[in-house]
PDB file of C-alpha atoms and ligand atoms in Angstrom:
ATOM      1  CA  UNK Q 330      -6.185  16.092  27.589  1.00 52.00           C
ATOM      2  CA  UNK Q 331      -4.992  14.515  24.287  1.00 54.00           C
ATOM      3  CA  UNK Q 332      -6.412  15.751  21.154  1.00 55.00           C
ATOM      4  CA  UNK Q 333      -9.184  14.087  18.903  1.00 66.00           C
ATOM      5  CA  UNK Q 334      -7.431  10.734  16.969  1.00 84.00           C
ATOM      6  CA  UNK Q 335      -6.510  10.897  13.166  1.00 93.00           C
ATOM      7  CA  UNK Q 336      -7.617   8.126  11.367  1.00 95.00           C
ATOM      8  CA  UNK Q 337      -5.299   6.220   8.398  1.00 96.00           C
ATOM      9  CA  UNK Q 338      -6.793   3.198   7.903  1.00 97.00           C
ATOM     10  CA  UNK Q 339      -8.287   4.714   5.060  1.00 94.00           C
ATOM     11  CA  UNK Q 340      -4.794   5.467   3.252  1.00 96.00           C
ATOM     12  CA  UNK Q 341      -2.760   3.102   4.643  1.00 97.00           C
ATOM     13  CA  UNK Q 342      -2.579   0.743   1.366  1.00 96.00           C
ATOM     14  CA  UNK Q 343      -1.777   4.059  -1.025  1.00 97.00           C
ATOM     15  CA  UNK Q 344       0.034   5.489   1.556  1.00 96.00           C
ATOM     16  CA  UNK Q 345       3.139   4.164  -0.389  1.00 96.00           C
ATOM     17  CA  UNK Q 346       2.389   5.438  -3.547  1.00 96.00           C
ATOM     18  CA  UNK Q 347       0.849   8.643  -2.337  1.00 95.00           C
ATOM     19  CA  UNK Q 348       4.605   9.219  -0.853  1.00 96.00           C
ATOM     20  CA  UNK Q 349       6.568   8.538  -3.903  1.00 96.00           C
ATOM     21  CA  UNK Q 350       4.028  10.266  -6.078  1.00 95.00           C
ATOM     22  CA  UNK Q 351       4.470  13.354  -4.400  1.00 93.00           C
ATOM     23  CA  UNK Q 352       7.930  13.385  -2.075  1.00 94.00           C
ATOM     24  CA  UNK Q 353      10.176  10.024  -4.485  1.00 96.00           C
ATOM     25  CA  UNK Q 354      12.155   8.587  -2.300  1.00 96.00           C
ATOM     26  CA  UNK Q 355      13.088  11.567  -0.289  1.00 97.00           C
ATOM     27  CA  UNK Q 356      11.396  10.449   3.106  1.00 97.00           C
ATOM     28  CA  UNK Q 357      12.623   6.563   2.552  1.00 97.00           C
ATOM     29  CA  UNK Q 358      16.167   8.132   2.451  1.00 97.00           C
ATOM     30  CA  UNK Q 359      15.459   9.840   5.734  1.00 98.00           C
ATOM     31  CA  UNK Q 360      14.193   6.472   7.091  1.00 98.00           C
ATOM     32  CA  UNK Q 361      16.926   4.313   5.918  1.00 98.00           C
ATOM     33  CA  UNK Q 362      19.657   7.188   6.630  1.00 98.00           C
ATOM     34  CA  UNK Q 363      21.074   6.181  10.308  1.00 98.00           C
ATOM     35  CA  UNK Q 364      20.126   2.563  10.304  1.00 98.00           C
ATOM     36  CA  UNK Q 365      23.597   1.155   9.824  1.00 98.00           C
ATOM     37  CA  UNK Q 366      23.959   2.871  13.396  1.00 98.00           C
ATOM     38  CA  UNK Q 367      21.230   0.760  15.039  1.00 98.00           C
ATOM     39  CA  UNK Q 368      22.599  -2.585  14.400  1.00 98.00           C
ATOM     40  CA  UNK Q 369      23.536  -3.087  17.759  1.00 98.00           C
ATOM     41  CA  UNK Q 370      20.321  -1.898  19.447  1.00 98.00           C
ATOM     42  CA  UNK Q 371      18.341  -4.072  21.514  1.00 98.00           C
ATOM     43  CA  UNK Q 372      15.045  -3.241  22.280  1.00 98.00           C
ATOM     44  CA  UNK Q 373      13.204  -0.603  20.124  1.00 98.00           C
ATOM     45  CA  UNK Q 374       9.899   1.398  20.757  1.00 98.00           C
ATOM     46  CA  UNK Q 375       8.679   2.257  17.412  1.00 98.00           C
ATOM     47  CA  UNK Q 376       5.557   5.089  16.884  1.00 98.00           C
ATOM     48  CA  UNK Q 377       3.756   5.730  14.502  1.00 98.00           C
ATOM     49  CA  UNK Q 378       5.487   3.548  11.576  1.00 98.00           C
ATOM     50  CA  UNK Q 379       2.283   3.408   9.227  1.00 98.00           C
ATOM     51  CA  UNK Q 380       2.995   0.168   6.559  1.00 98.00           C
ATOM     52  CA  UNK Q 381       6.519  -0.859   8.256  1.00 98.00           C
ATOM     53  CA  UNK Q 382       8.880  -0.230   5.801  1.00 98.00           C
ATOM     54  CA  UNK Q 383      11.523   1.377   8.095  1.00 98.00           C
ATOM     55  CA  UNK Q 384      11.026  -1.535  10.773  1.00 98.00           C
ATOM     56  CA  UNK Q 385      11.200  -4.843   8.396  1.00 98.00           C
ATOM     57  CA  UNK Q 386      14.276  -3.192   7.408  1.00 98.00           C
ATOM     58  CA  UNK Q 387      15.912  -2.538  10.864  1.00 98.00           C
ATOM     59  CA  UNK Q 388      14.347  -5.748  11.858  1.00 98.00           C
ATOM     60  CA  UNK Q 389      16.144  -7.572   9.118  1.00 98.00           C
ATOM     61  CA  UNK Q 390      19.452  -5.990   9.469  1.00 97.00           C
ATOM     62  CA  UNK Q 391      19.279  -6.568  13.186  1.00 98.00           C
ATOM     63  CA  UNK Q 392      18.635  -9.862  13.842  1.00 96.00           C
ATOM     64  CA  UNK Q 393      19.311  -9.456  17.736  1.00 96.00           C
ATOM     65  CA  UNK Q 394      16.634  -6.577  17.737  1.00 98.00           C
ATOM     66  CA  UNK Q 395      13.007  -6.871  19.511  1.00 98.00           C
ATOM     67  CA  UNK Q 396      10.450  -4.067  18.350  1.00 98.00           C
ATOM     68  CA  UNK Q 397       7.064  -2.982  20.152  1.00 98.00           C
ATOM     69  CA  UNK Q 398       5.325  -1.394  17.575  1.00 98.00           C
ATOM     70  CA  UNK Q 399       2.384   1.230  18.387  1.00 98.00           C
ATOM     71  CA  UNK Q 400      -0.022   2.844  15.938  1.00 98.00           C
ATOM     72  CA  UNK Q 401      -3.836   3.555  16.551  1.00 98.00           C
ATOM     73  CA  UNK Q 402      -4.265   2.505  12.484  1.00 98.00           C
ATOM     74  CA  UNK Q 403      -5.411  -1.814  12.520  1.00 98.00           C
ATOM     75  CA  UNK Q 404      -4.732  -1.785   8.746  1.00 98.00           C
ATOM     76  CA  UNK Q 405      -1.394   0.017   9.383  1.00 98.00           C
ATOM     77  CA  UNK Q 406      -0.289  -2.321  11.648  1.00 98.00           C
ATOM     78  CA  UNK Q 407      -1.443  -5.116  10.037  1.00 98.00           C
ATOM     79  CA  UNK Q 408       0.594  -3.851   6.874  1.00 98.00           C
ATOM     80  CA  UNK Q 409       3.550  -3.399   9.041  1.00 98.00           C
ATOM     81  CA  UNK Q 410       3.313  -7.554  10.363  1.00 98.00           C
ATOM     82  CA  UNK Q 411       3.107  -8.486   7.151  1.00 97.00           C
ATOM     83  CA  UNK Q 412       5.892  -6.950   5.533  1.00 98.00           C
ATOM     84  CA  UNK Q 413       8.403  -7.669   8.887  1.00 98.00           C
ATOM     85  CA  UNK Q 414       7.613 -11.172   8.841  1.00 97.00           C
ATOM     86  CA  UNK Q 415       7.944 -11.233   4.992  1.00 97.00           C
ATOM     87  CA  UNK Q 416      11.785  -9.795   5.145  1.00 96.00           C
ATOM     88  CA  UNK Q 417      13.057 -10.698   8.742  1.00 94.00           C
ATOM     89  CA  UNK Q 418      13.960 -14.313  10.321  1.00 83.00           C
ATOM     90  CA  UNK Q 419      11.464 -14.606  13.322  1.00 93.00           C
ATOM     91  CA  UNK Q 420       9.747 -11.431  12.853  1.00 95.00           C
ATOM     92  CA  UNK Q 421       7.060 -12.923  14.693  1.00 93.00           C
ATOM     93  CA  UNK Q 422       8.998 -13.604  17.808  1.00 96.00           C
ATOM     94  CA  UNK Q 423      10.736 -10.337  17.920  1.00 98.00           C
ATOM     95  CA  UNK Q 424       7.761  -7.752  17.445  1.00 98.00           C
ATOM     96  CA  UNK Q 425       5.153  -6.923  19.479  1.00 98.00           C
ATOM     97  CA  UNK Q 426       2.604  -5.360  17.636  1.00 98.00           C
ATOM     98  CA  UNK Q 427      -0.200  -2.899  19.952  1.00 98.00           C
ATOM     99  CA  UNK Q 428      -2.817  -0.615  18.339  1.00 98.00           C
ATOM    100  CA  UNK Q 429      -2.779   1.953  20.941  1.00 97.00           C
ATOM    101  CA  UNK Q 430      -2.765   5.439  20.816  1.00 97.00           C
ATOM    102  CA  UNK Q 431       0.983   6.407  22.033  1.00 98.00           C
ATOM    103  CA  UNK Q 432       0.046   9.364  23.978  1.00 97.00           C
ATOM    104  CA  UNK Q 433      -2.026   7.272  26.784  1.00 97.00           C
ATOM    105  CA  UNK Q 434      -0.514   3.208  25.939  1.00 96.00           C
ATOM    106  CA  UNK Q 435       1.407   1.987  28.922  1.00 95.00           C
ATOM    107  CA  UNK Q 436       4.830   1.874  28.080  1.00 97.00           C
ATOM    108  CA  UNK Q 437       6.675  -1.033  28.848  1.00 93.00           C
ATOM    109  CA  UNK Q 438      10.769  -0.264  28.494  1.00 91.00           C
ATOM    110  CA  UNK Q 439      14.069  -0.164  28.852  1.00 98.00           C
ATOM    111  CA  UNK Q 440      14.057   1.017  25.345  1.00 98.00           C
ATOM    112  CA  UNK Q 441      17.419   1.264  23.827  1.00 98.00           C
ATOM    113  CA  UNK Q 442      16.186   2.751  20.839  1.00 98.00           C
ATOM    114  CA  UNK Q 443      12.898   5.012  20.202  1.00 98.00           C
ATOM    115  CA  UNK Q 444      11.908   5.473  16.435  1.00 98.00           C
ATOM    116  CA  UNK Q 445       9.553   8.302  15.363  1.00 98.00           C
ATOM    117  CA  UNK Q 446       9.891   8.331  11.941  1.00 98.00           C
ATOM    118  CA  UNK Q 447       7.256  11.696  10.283  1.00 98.00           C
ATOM    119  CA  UNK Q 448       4.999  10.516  13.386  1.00 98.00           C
ATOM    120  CA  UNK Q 449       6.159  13.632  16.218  1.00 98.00           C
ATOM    121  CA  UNK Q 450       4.726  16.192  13.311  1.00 97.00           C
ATOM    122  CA  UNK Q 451       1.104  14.279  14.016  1.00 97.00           C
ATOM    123  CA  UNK Q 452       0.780  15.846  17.087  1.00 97.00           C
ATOM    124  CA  UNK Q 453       0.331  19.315  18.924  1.00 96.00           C
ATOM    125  CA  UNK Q 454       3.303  20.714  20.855  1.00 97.00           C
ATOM    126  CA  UNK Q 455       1.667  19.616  24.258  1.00 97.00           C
ATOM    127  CA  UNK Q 456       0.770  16.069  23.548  1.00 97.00           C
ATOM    128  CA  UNK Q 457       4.515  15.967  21.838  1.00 98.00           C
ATOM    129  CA  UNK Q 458       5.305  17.076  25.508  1.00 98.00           C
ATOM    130  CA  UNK Q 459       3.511  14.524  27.039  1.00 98.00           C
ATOM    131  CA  UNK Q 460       5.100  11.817  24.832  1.00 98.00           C
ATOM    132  CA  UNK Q 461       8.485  13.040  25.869  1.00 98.00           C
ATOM    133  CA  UNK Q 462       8.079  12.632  29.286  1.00 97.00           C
ATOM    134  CA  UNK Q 463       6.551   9.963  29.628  1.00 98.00           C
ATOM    135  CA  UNK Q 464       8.748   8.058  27.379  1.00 98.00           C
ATOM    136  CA  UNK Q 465      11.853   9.399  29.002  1.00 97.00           C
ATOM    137  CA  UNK Q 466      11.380   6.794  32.140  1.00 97.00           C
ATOM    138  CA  UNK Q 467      11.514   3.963  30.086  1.00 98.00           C
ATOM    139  CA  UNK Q 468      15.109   5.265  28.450  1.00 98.00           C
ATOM    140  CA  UNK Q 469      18.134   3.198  28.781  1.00 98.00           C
ATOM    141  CA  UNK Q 470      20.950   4.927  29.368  1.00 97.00           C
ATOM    142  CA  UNK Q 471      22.450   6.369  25.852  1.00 97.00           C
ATOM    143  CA  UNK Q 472      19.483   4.848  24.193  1.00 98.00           C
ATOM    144  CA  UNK Q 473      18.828   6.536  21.332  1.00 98.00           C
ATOM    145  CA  UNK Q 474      15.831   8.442  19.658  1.00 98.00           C
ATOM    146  CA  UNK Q 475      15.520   8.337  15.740  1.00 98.00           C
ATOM    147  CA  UNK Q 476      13.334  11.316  14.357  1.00 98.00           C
ATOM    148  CA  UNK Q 477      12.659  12.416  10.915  1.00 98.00           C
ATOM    149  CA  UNK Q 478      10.228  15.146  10.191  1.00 98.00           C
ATOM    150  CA  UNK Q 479       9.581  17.820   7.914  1.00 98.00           C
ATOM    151  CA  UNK Q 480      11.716  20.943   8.876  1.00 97.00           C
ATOM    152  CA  UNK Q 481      10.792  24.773   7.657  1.00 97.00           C
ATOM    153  CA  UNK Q 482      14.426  26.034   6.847  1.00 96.00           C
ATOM    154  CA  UNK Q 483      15.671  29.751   6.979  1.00 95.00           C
ATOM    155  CA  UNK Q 484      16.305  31.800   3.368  1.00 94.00           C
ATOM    156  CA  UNK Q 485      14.718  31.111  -0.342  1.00 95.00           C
ATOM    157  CA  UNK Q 486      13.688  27.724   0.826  1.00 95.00           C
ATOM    158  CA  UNK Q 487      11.177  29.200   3.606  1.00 96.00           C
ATOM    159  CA  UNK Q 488       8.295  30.085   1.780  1.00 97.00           C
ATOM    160  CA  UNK Q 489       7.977  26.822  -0.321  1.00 96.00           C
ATOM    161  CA  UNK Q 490       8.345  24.999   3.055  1.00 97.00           C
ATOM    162  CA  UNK Q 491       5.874  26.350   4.347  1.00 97.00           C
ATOM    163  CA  UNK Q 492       3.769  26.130   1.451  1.00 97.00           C
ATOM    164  CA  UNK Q 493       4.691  22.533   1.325  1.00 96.00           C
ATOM    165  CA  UNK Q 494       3.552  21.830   4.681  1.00 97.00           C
ATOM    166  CA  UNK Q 495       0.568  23.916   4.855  1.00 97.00           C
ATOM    167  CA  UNK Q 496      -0.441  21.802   1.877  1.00 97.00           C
ATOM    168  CA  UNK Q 497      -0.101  18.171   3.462  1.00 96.00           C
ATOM    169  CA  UNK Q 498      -1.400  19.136   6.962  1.00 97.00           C
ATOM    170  CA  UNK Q 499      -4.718  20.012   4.318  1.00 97.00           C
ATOM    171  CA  UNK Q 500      -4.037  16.954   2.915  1.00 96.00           C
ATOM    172  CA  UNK Q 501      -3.995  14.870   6.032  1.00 96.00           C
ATOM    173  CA  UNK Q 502      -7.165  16.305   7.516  1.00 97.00           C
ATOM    174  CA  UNK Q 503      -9.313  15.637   4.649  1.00 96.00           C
ATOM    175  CA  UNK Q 504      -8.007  12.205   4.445  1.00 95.00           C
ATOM    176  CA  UNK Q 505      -7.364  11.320   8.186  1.00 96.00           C
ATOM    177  CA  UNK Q 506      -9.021  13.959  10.338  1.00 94.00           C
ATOM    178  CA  UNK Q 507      -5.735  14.853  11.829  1.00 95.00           C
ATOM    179  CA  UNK Q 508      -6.441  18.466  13.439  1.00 93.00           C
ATOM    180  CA  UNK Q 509      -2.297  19.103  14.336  1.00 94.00           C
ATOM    181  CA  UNK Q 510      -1.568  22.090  11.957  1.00 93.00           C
ATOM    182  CA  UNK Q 511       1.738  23.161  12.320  1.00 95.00           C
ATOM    183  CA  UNK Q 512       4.898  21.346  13.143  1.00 97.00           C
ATOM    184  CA  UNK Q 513       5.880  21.205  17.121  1.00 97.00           C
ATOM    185  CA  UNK Q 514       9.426  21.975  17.994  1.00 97.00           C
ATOM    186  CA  UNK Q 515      10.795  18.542  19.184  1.00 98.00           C
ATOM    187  CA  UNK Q 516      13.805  19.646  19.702  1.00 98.00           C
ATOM    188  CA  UNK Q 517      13.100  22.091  22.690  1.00 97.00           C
ATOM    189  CA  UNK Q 518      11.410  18.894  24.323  1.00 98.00           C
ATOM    190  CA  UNK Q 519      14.133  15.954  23.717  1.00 98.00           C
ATOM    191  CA  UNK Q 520      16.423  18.310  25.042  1.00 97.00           C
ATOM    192  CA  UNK Q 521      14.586  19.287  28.685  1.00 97.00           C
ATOM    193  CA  UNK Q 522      14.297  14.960  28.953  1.00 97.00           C
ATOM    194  CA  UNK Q 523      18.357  15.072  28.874  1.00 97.00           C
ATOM    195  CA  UNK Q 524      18.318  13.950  25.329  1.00 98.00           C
ATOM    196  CA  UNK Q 525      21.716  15.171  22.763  1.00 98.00           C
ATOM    197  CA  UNK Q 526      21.230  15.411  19.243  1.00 98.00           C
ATOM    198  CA  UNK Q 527      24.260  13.837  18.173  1.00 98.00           C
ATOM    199  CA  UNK Q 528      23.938  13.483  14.049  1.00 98.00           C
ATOM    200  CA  UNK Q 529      21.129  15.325  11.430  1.00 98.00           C
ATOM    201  CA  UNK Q 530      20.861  15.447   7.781  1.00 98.00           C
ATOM    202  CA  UNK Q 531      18.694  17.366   6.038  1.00 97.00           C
ATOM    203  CA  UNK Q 532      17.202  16.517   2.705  1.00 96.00           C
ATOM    204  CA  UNK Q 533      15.190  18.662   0.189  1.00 96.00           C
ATOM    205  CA  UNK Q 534      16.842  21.578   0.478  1.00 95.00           C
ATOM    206  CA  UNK Q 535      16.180  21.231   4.237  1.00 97.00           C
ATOM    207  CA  UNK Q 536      12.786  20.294   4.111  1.00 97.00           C
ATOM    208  CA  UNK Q 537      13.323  17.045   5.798  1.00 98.00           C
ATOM    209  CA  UNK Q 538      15.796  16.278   8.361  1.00 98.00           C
ATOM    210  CA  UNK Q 539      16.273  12.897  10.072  1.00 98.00           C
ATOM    211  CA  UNK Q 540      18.223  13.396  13.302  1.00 98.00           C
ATOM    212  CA  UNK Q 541      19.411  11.083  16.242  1.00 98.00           C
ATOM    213  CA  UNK Q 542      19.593  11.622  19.552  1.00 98.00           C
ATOM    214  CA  UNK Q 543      21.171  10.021  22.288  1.00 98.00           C
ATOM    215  CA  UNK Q 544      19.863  10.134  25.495  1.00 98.00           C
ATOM    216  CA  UNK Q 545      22.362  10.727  29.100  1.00 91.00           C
ATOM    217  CA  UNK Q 546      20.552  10.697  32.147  1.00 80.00           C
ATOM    218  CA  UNK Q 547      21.495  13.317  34.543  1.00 75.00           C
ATOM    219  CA  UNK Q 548      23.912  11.951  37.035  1.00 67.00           C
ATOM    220  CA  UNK Q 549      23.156  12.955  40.615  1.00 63.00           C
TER     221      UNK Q 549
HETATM  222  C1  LIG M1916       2.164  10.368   8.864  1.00 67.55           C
HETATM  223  S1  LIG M1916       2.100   8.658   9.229  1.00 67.55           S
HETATM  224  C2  LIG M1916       3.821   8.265   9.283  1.00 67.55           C
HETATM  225  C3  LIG M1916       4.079   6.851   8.894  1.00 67.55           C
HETATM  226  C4  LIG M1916       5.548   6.436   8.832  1.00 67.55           C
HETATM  227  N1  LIG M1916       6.191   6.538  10.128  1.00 67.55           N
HETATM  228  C5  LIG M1916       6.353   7.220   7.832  1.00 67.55           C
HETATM  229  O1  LIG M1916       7.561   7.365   8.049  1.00 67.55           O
HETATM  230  O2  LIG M1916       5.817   7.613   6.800  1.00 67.55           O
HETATM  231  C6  LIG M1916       1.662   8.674  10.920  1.00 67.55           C
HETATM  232  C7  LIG M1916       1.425   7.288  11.525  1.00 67.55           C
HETATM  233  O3  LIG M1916       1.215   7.453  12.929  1.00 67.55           O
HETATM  234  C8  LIG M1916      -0.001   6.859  13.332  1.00 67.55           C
HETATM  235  N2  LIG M1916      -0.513   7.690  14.434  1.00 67.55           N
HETATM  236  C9  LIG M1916      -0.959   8.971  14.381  1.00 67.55           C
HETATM  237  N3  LIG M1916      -1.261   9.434  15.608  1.00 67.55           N
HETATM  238  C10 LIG M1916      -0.991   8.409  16.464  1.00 67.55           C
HETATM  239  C11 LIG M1916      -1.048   8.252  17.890  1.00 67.55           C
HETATM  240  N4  LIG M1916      -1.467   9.238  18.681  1.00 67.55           N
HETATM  241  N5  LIG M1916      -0.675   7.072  18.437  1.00 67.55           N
HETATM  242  C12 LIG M1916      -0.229   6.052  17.646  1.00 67.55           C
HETATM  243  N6  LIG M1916      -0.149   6.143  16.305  1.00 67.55           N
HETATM  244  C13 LIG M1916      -0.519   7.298  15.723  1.00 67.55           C
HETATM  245  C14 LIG M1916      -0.871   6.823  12.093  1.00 67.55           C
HETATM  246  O4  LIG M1916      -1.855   5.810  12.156  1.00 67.55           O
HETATM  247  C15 LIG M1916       0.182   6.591  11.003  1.00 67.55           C
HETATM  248  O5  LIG M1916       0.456   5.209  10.841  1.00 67.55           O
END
């Protein structure tokens, strides 16, 4: 059983603004941070992108790339279109837009490349599990699994994360009705799929970190 749906339609024009107002450009940075290593990627499965910043960018830099993109939010997604097709040559042709909650969607696949960019922190540590596995089919072989997401470190900074955190989960369910209140451990899951982190960098004094992952299927 999946949990009740957050809303953002609501916030997805501020959304923007609500970010820099609060975080600057800390969680662009952790967007932007790998993408010179995704030039080369193929097909992407992107969750959860709210107004598309991260994608027209990817999709622009890779001109060979094809995106499904999959967010329950219409006015996110419709956001998202816009700007891709504003700063990418055939946007239009190469994304596939779906607004579809990504814990039940079918998945269509091979991915090359899976984006989750502050999107796995939306949900509770068993529909995070879910996600996993049933995105781990549709893997290519050392496809590769962008995540960036708020991160409580150890020493002095632990307290302020948390406070941090506790803070914009509040925020989120008065604005969105998200009911997810603490952040599940992704790592734990990409791992049991047969996914490596190969690369992290953490911002904020650790309170973001943007890490990829590569994924190597078992051989039998
Ligand atoms: C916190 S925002 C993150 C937006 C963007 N990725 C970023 O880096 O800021 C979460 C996004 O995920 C979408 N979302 C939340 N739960 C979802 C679900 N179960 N399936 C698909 N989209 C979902 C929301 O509509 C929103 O656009």
């Amino acid at each position: 059983m999946t949990t009740a749906q957050p809303n953002f339609d609501l916030i997805a024009r501020p959304y923007r603004w609500l970010e820099y107002i609060t975080l600057g450009r800390a969680l662009e940075d952790c967007r932007l941070h790998y993408l010179p290593s995704l030039l080369k990627r193929k097909q992407a499965l992107v969750l959860g992108d709210g107004d598309g910043r991260f994608l027209a960018q990817l999709l622009a830099e890779n001109p060979h790339l094809r995106a499904d993109a999959i967010d329950t939010s219409a006015a996110m997604l419709l956001l998202l279109r816009k700007r891709c097709e504003g700063l990418a040559p055939n946007a239009s042709t190469r994304l596939k837009t779906h607004q579809a909650n990504a814990l039940t969607c079918p998945l269509d696949g091979p991915y090359d490349l899976i984006v989750t960019h502050f999107f796995l922190d939306c949900l509770t540590q068993p529909d995070l599990e879910n996600l996993v596995n049933r995105i781990a089919p549709t893997l290519a072989p050392k496809a590769l699994w962008l995540v960036s997401d708020f991160h409580i470190p150890s020493g002095p900074m632990r307290l302020p994360a948390k406070v941090l955190v506790r803070t914009l989960y509040l925020a989120f369910r008065i604005l969105t009705g998200l009911r997810t209140a603490r952040l599940p451990d992704h790592a734990t899951s990409l791992q049991q799929a047969g996914l490596t982190r190969i690369a992290h960098r953490h911002r904020l004094a650790g309170i973001l970190v943007t890490e990829l992952w590569q994924f190597n299927p078992a051989t039998p």
